mmCIF file of C-alpha atoms in Angstrom:
data_model
loop_
_atom_site.group_PDB
_atom_site.id
_atom_site.type_symbol
_atom_site.label_atom_id
_atom_site.label_comp_id
_atom_site.label_asym_id
_atom_site.label_seq_id
_atom_site.Cartn_x
_atom_site.Cartn_y
_atom_site.Cartn_z
ATOM 1 C CA UNK A 11 -80.044 -52.326 -23.170
ATOM 2 C CA UNK A 12 -77.890 -51.031 -25.722
ATOM 3 C CA UNK A 13 -77.340 -48.289 -22.879
ATOM 4 C CA UNK A 14 -76.196 -50.533 -20.176
ATOM 5 C CA UNK A 15 -73.651 -52.105 -22.966
ATOM 6 C CA UNK A 16 -72.395 -48.892 -23.750
ATOM 7 C CA UNK A 17 -72.287 -47.857 -20.357
ATOM 8 C CA UNK A 18 -70.502 -50.945 -19.063
ATOM 9 C CA UNK A 19 -68.133 -50.390 -21.755
ATOM 10 C CA UNK A 20 -67.313 -47.242 -21.297
ATOM 11 C CA UNK A 21 -66.520 -48.336 -17.464
ATOM 12 C CA UNK A 22 -63.942 -50.686 -18.809
ATOM 13 C CA UNK A 23 -62.458 -48.841 -20.770
ATOM 14 C CA UNK A 24 -62.029 -46.165 -18.234
ATOM 15 C CA UNK A 25 -60.865 -48.650 -16.041
ATOM 16 C CA UNK A 26 -57.689 -49.986 -18.391
ATOM 17 C CA UNK A 27 -56.946 -46.642 -18.987
ATOM 18 C CA UNK A 28 -56.612 -45.855 -15.224
ATOM 19 C CA UNK A 29 -54.850 -49.057 -15.036
ATOM 20 C CA UNK A 30 -52.404 -48.353 -17.589
ATOM 21 C CA UNK A 31 -51.843 -45.192 -16.345
ATOM 22 C CA UNK A 32 -51.129 -46.115 -12.324
ATOM 23 C CA UNK A 33 -48.720 -48.450 -14.563
ATOM 24 C CA UNK A 34 -47.194 -45.790 -16.377
ATOM 25 C CA UNK A 35 -46.792 -44.048 -13.262
ATOM 26 C CA UNK A 36 -45.343 -46.240 -11.174
ATOM 27 C CA UNK A 37 -42.549 -47.119 -13.849
ATOM 28 C CA UNK A 38 -41.465 -43.765 -14.035
ATOM 29 C CA UNK A 39 -40.689 -43.671 -10.522
ATOM 30 C CA UNK A 40 -37.883 -45.952 -10.584
ATOM 31 C CA UNK A 41 -36.823 -44.664 -14.145
ATOM 32 C CA UNK A 42 -36.159 -41.070 -12.465
ATOM 33 C CA UNK A 43 -34.383 -42.623 -9.702
ATOM 34 C CA UNK A 44 -32.378 -44.120 -11.882
ATOM 35 C CA UNK A 45 -31.690 -41.046 -14.607
ATOM 36 C CA UNK A 46 -30.923 -39.425 -11.257
ATOM 37 C CA UNK A 47 -28.519 -41.987 -9.724
ATOM 38 C CA UNK A 48 -27.103 -43.137 -12.999
ATOM 39 C CA UNK A 49 -23.444 -40.980 -12.386
ATOM 40 C CA UNK A 50 -23.178 -42.131 -8.770
ATOM 41 C CA UNK A 51 -20.938 -44.640 -10.842
ATOM 42 C CA UNK A 52 -17.871 -43.376 -11.477
ATOM 43 C CA UNK A 53 -17.992 -43.259 -7.118
ATOM 44 C CA UNK A 54 -16.566 -46.545 -8.079
ATOM 45 C CA UNK A 55 -12.201 -46.065 -8.101
ATOM 46 C CA UNK A 56 -11.468 -48.493 -10.800
ATOM 47 C CA UNK A 57 -14.009 -47.468 -13.507
ATOM 48 C CA UNK A 58 -13.690 -44.154 -13.316
ATOM 49 C CA UNK A 59 -10.062 -43.924 -13.530
ATOM 50 C CA UNK A 60 -9.818 -45.691 -16.596
ATOM 51 C CA UNK A 61 -13.577 -45.190 -18.566
ATOM 52 C CA UNK A 62 -13.457 -40.914 -16.766
ATOM 53 C CA UNK A 63 -10.151 -39.343 -16.689
ATOM 54 C CA UNK A 64 -10.756 -36.267 -16.439
ATOM 55 C CA UNK A 65 -13.350 -36.581 -13.765
ATOM 56 C CA UNK A 66 -10.315 -38.596 -11.477
ATOM 57 C CA UNK A 67 -8.573 -36.028 -11.897
ATOM 58 C CA UNK A 68 -5.669 -37.135 -14.157
ATOM 59 C CA UNK A 69 -3.877 -35.138 -15.154
ATOM 60 C CA UNK A 70 0.010 -34.289 -16.870
ATOM 61 C CA UNK A 71 2.214 -37.645 -15.780
ATOM 62 C CA UNK A 72 5.374 -35.475 -14.026
ATOM 63 C CA UNK A 73 2.434 -34.230 -11.694
ATOM 64 C CA UNK A 74 1.100 -35.467 -8.721
ATOM 65 C CA UNK A 75 -2.302 -32.661 -7.357
ATOM 66 C CA UNK A 76 -2.396 -32.400 -3.703
ATOM 67 C CA UNK A 77 -5.819 -32.450 -2.597
ATOM 68 C CA UNK A 78 -7.431 -31.976 0.671
ATOM 69 C CA UNK A 79 -11.052 -32.026 1.775
ATOM 70 C CA UNK A 80 -13.657 -30.960 4.543
ATOM 71 C CA UNK A 81 -11.907 -27.226 5.541
ATOM 72 C CA UNK A 82 -11.386 -25.116 6.785
ATOM 73 C CA UNK A 83 -11.166 -26.198 10.232
ATOM 74 C CA UNK A 84 -8.674 -24.036 12.697
ATOM 75 C CA UNK A 85 -7.799 -26.673 14.972
ATOM 76 C CA UNK A 86 -6.200 -28.362 11.944
ATOM 77 C CA UNK A 87 -5.628 -26.702 8.747
ATOM 78 C CA UNK A 88 -2.858 -24.514 10.134
ATOM 79 C CA UNK A 89 -0.820 -27.493 11.236
ATOM 80 C CA UNK A 90 -1.338 -28.719 7.013
ATOM 81 C CA UNK A 91 -0.260 -25.181 6.182
ATOM 82 C CA UNK A 92 2.645 -24.880 8.163
ATOM 83 C CA UNK A 93 3.618 -28.703 6.258
ATOM 84 C CA UNK A 94 3.563 -27.462 3.012
ATOM 85 C CA UNK A 95 4.934 -24.103 3.618
ATOM 86 C CA UNK A 96 8.096 -25.649 4.927
ATOM 87 C CA UNK A 97 7.829 -27.538 1.900
ATOM 88 C CA UNK A 98 7.140 -24.771 -0.523
ATOM 89 C CA UNK A 99 4.256 -26.725 -1.399
ATOM 90 C CA UNK A 100 0.851 -25.404 -3.041
ATOM 91 C CA UNK A 101 -2.347 -28.110 -2.485
ATOM 92 C CA UNK A 102 -5.803 -27.073 -3.489
ATOM 93 C CA UNK A 103 -8.157 -27.169 -0.333
ATOM 94 C CA UNK A 104 -12.221 -28.282 -1.319
ATOM 95 C CA UNK A 105 -13.637 -26.255 1.618
ATOM 96 C CA UNK A 106 -17.019 -27.079 2.774
ATOM 97 C CA UNK A 107 -19.838 -23.621 3.297
ATOM 98 C CA UNK A 108 -20.867 -24.419 6.893
ATOM 99 C CA UNK A 109 -16.972 -25.094 7.378
ATOM 100 C CA UNK A 110 -15.958 -21.858 5.600
ATOM 101 C CA UNK A 111 -17.976 -19.722 7.577
ATOM 102 C CA UNK A 112 -16.854 -20.591 10.816
ATOM 103 C CA UNK A 113 -13.865 -19.884 10.116
ATOM 104 C CA UNK A 114 -13.842 -17.120 6.387
ATOM 105 C CA UNK A 115 -10.266 -15.536 8.183
ATOM 106 C CA UNK A 116 -8.341 -18.936 7.687
ATOM 107 C CA UNK A 117 -9.432 -19.886 4.162
ATOM 108 C CA UNK A 118 -8.302 -15.979 3.066
ATOM 109 C CA UNK A 119 -5.105 -17.247 4.726
ATOM 110 C CA UNK A 120 -4.784 -20.177 2.896
ATOM 111 C CA UNK A 121 -6.148 -18.300 -0.671
ATOM 112 C CA UNK A 122 -2.676 -15.815 0.122
ATOM 113 C CA UNK A 123 -0.476 -18.089 0.945
ATOM 114 C CA UNK A 124 -1.256 -19.209 -3.116
ATOM 115 C CA UNK A 125 -3.618 -22.494 -2.158
ATOM 116 C CA UNK A 126 -6.017 -23.298 -4.557
ATOM 117 C CA UNK A 127 -9.288 -22.769 -3.411
ATOM 118 C CA UNK A 128 -12.847 -25.124 -4.622
ATOM 119 C CA UNK A 129 -15.591 -26.030 -3.166
ATOM 120 C CA UNK A 130 -16.569 -28.993 -1.665
ATOM 121 C CA UNK A 131 -20.107 -28.039 -1.282
ATOM 122 C CA UNK A 132 -22.090 -26.570 1.931
ATOM 123 C CA UNK A 133 -23.036 -29.490 3.625
ATOM 124 C CA UNK A 134 -21.510 -32.715 4.057
ATOM 125 C CA UNK A 135 -24.479 -34.631 2.536
ATOM 126 C CA UNK A 136 -24.949 -37.297 0.177
ATOM 127 C CA UNK A 137 -25.775 -36.075 -2.846
ATOM 128 C CA UNK A 138 -27.591 -39.421 -4.158
ATOM 129 C CA UNK A 139 -30.545 -38.794 -1.604
ATOM 130 C CA UNK A 140 -30.999 -34.627 -2.663
ATOM 131 C CA UNK A 141 -33.349 -34.028 -5.461
ATOM 132 C CA UNK A 142 -32.131 -31.643 -8.562
ATOM 133 C CA UNK A 143 -33.142 -28.553 -6.632
ATOM 134 C CA UNK A 144 -31.600 -29.365 -3.173
ATOM 135 C CA UNK A 145 -28.470 -30.282 -4.733
ATOM 136 C CA UNK A 146 -28.230 -27.069 -6.838
ATOM 137 C CA UNK A 147 -29.752 -24.851 -4.076
ATOM 138 C CA UNK A 148 -26.386 -26.607 -1.211
ATOM 139 C CA UNK A 149 -23.528 -25.611 -4.606
ATOM 140 C CA UNK A 150 -25.091 -22.193 -5.055
ATOM 141 C CA UNK A 151 -25.156 -21.372 -1.322
ATOM 142 C CA UNK A 152 -21.630 -22.492 -0.708
ATOM 143 C CA UNK A 153 -19.959 -21.265 -4.204
ATOM 144 C CA UNK A 154 -21.849 -18.134 -3.316
ATOM 145 C CA UNK A 155 -20.018 -18.080 0.288
ATOM 146 C CA UNK A 156 -17.131 -18.292 -1.402
ATOM 147 C CA UNK A 157 -17.192 -15.767 -3.850
ATOM 148 C CA UNK A 158 -17.676 -13.347 -1.166
ATOM 149 C CA UNK A 159 -14.919 -14.276 0.816
ATOM 150 C CA UNK A 160 -12.020 -14.284 -1.341
ATOM 151 C CA UNK A 161 -13.495 -12.191 -4.264
ATOM 152 C CA UNK A 162 -13.890 -14.907 -7.056
ATOM 153 C CA UNK A 163 -15.923 -18.166 -7.799
ATOM 154 C CA UNK A 164 -14.790 -21.192 -7.255
ATOM 155 C CA UNK A 165 -14.276 -23.061 -10.166
ATOM 156 C CA UNK A 166 -13.379 -26.889 -9.460
ATOM 157 C CA UNK A 167 -16.262 -28.604 -7.389
ATOM 158 C CA UNK A 168 -16.010 -32.905 -5.062
ATOM 159 C CA UNK A 169 -18.752 -33.820 -4.169
ATOM 160 C CA UNK A 170 -19.093 -35.229 -0.145
ATOM 161 C CA UNK A 171 -18.388 -39.307 -0.628
ATOM 162 C CA UNK A 172 -17.628 -38.456 -4.296
ATOM 163 C CA UNK A 173 -20.635 -39.133 -5.727
ATOM 164 C CA UNK A 174 -22.536 -37.599 -8.549
ATOM 165 C CA UNK A 175 -25.854 -37.716 -9.594
ATOM 166 C CA UNK A 176 -27.331 -36.272 -12.898
ATOM 167 C CA UNK A 177 -28.768 -33.045 -10.898
ATOM 168 C CA UNK A 178 -25.381 -32.627 -9.695
ATOM 169 C CA UNK A 179 -23.462 -32.140 -13.056
ATOM 170 C CA UNK A 180 -26.586 -30.422 -13.964
ATOM 171 C CA UNK A 181 -25.467 -27.809 -11.545
ATOM 172 C CA UNK A 182 -22.355 -27.379 -11.931
ATOM 173 C CA UNK A 183 -23.150 -26.767 -15.433
ATOM 174 C CA UNK A 184 -24.946 -24.706 -14.603
ATOM 175 C CA UNK A 185 -23.113 -22.347 -11.993
ATOM 176 C CA UNK A 186 -19.252 -22.680 -14.149
ATOM 177 C CA UNK A 187 -17.775 -25.456 -11.519
ATOM 178 C CA UNK A 188 -16.141 -28.457 -13.235
ATOM 179 C CA UNK A 189 -16.673 -31.716 -10.821
ATOM 180 C CA UNK A 190 -12.953 -33.603 -9.941
ATOM 181 C CA UNK A 191 -13.228 -36.825 -7.777
ATOM 182 C CA UNK A 192 -9.841 -38.455 -6.867
ATOM 183 C CA UNK A 193 -7.308 -41.224 -8.359
ATOM 184 C CA UNK A 194 -5.646 -42.642 -5.083
ATOM 185 C CA UNK A 195 -6.900 -41.879 -1.781
ATOM 186 C CA UNK A 196 -5.465 -42.983 1.623
ATOM 187 C CA UNK A 197 -8.476 -43.740 3.919
ATOM 188 C CA UNK A 198 -7.368 -41.681 6.700
ATOM 189 C CA UNK A 199 -11.145 -41.076 7.905
ATOM 190 C CA UNK A 200 -11.121 -44.263 9.202
ATOM 191 C CA UNK A 201 -10.299 -44.990 13.258
ATOM 192 C CA UNK A 202 -7.623 -47.505 12.237
ATOM 193 C CA UNK A 203 -5.885 -45.501 10.042
ATOM 194 C CA UNK A 204 -1.601 -44.846 11.289
ATOM 195 C CA UNK A 205 0.677 -42.820 8.658
ATOM 196 C CA UNK A 206 2.057 -45.946 7.251
ATOM 197 C CA UNK A 207 -1.031 -47.383 5.881
ATOM 198 C CA UNK A 208 -2.075 -43.861 4.484
ATOM 199 C CA UNK A 209 1.555 -43.657 3.076
ATOM 200 C CA UNK A 210 0.971 -47.243 1.565
ATOM 201 C CA UNK A 211 -3.026 -46.607 0.381
ATOM 202 C CA UNK A 212 -2.473 -43.524 -1.545
ATOM 203 C CA UNK A 213 0.697 -45.274 -3.159
ATOM 204 C CA UNK A 214 -0.939 -49.004 -4.185
ATOM 205 C CA UNK A 215 -3.348 -46.838 -6.887
ATOM 206 C CA UNK A 216 -0.906 -43.568 -7.535
ATOM 207 C CA UNK A 217 0.559 -42.970 -11.225
ATOM 208 C CA UNK A 218 2.205 -39.815 -12.300
ATOM 209 C CA UNK A 219 -0.735 -37.216 -13.025
ATOM 210 C CA UNK A 220 -2.858 -38.715 -10.297
ATOM 211 C CA UNK A 221 -5.003 -36.497 -8.167
ATOM 212 C CA UNK A 222 -4.344 -37.510 -4.542
ATOM 213 C CA UNK A 223 -7.112 -36.695 -1.563
ATOM 214 C CA UNK A 224 -6.494 -36.644 1.523
ATOM 215 C CA UNK A 225 -8.477 -34.566 4.727
ATOM 216 C CA UNK A 226 -7.121 -31.672 6.863
ATOM 217 C CA UNK A 227 -10.314 -31.928 9.383
ATOM 218 C CA UNK A 228 -12.002 -34.965 10.969
ATOM 219 C CA UNK A 229 -15.418 -33.295 11.119
ATOM 220 C CA UNK A 230 -16.831 -35.364 9.055
ATOM 221 C CA UNK A 231 -14.035 -38.471 10.393
ATOM 222 C CA UNK A 232 -12.921 -39.735 13.147
ATOM 223 C CA UNK A 233 -11.939 -37.851 15.570
ATOM 224 C CA UNK A 234 -8.109 -36.441 15.579
ATOM 225 C CA UNK A 235 -8.092 -38.424 12.495
ATOM 226 C CA UNK A 236 -6.371 -35.391 10.931
ATOM 227 C CA UNK A 237 -2.987 -35.966 13.499
ATOM 228 C CA UNK A 238 -2.848 -39.404 11.621
ATOM 229 C CA UNK A 239 -2.955 -37.841 8.327
ATOM 230 C CA UNK A 240 -0.535 -34.942 8.843
ATOM 231 C CA UNK A 241 1.893 -37.609 10.274
ATOM 232 C CA UNK A 242 1.522 -39.178 6.723
ATOM 233 C CA UNK A 243 2.032 -36.240 4.676
ATOM 234 C CA UNK A 244 5.891 -35.654 5.089
ATOM 235 C CA UNK A 245 6.581 -38.939 3.929
ATOM 236 C CA UNK A 246 4.336 -38.631 1.100
ATOM 237 C CA UNK A 247 5.709 -35.911 -0.468
ATOM 238 C CA UNK A 248 9.273 -37.359 0.041
ATOM 239 C CA UNK A 249 7.797 -40.473 -1.846
ATOM 240 C CA UNK A 250 6.546 -38.401 -4.871
ATOM 241 C CA UNK A 251 9.884 -36.053 -5.270
ATOM 242 C CA UNK A 252 11.796 -39.655 -5.440
ATOM 243 C CA UNK A 253 9.642 -41.307 -8.401
ATOM 244 C CA UNK A 254 10.514 -37.280 -10.532
ATOM 245 C CA UNK A 255 6.483 -35.759 -9.193
ATOM 246 C CA UNK A 256 5.903 -32.775 -9.179
ATOM 247 C CA UNK A 257 3.470 -31.900 -6.271
ATOM 248 C CA UNK A 258 0.755 -29.122 -6.453
ATOM 249 C CA UNK A 259 -2.757 -28.101 -7.313
ATOM 250 C CA UNK A 260 -5.179 -29.241 -9.897
ATOM 251 C CA UNK A 261 -4.408 -25.730 -11.650
ATOM 252 C CA UNK A 262 -1.201 -27.000 -12.295
ATOM 253 C CA UNK A 263 -1.986 -30.274 -13.551
ATOM 254 C CA UNK A 264 -2.930 -30.287 -17.078
ATOM 255 C CA UNK A 265 -5.859 -31.056 -18.996
ATOM 256 C CA UNK A 266 -9.234 -29.068 -18.284
ATOM 257 C CA UNK A 267 -8.518 -27.937 -14.872
ATOM 258 C CA UNK A 268 -8.423 -23.937 -14.891
ATOM 259 C CA UNK A 269 -5.346 -22.337 -14.061
ATOM 260 C CA UNK A 270 -5.122 -19.216 -12.370
ATOM 261 C CA UNK A 271 -2.845 -17.419 -11.598
ATOM 262 C CA UNK A 272 -1.310 -18.493 -7.598
ATOM 263 C CA UNK A 273 -2.585 -14.714 -5.113
ATOM 264 C CA UNK A 274 -0.178 -12.890 -3.404
ATOM 265 C CA UNK A 275 -1.072 -11.947 0.484
ATOM 266 C CA UNK A 276 -1.860 -8.688 -1.451
ATOM 267 C CA UNK A 277 -4.818 -9.762 -3.158
ATOM 268 C CA UNK A 278 -5.583 -11.014 -0.459
ATOM 269 C CA UNK A 279 -9.971 -9.897 0.033
ATOM 270 C CA UNK A 280 -11.694 -9.271 3.224
ATOM 271 C CA UNK A 281 -15.515 -10.160 3.073
ATOM 272 C CA UNK A 282 -17.620 -7.962 4.898
ATOM 273 C CA UNK A 283 -17.310 -8.151 8.469
ATOM 274 C CA UNK A 284 -21.348 -7.404 9.013
ATOM 275 C CA UNK A 285 -21.530 -11.528 7.711
ATOM 276 C CA UNK A 286 -18.859 -12.990 9.380
ATOM 277 C CA UNK A 287 -16.510 -13.431 11.827
ATOM 278 C CA UNK A 288 -12.037 -14.388 11.701
#
């Protein structure tokens, strides 16, 4: 009789422990997901600009950092380079590895012209839906390609859609990358965007010391949207100048952003021809 009671007690204790373990495991999954996604709150512009000035790209008040995402695109990027060259303005271009591998020669031309080259990842996919390992692999693949093409690794990283995760922060630390988003954008990826709407949207939230996000490619935007952005660019540059702001890349922005000298045409590095074309 005692043996039977002992067996029943042992079974009950075991079942209780099993249920407790399952509950703990069930809690661990949402907790881990919450920790992974917590940094995504920085994607909310007003909160970022107020509480995370470094991540928002805030620099010296007499300067505006001009940045472009999603290139290099052989169909559109050269048009932006011509406008910037005419104005003697340099910018920061956040490149996608998946685009860079198609046009490495264009990226070398951009660096040789004095523009700052940064990383936008390999594929334009939300990091929120990628685990830490996949995130690191994506960033490392893009960084290594940039280093091969340009002869030096990038120092700045902007995540697709502006969404950081815990895995992205850890990967940036390991790969010696500084994440930076923006303080003002033109919403120029939209099909309904116009030169005026892009200008007005940027200027609504831009202050001296801000970082502006535009796109020099439509590879992840409405088809042909880059043409509208291109038409908006001269007026934006005029407005920046009228307000007394110098326009340039993040390396000239002050704050934590690494300052490197602009590359001269003679310092451009050719990538191995067996790997890349262009």
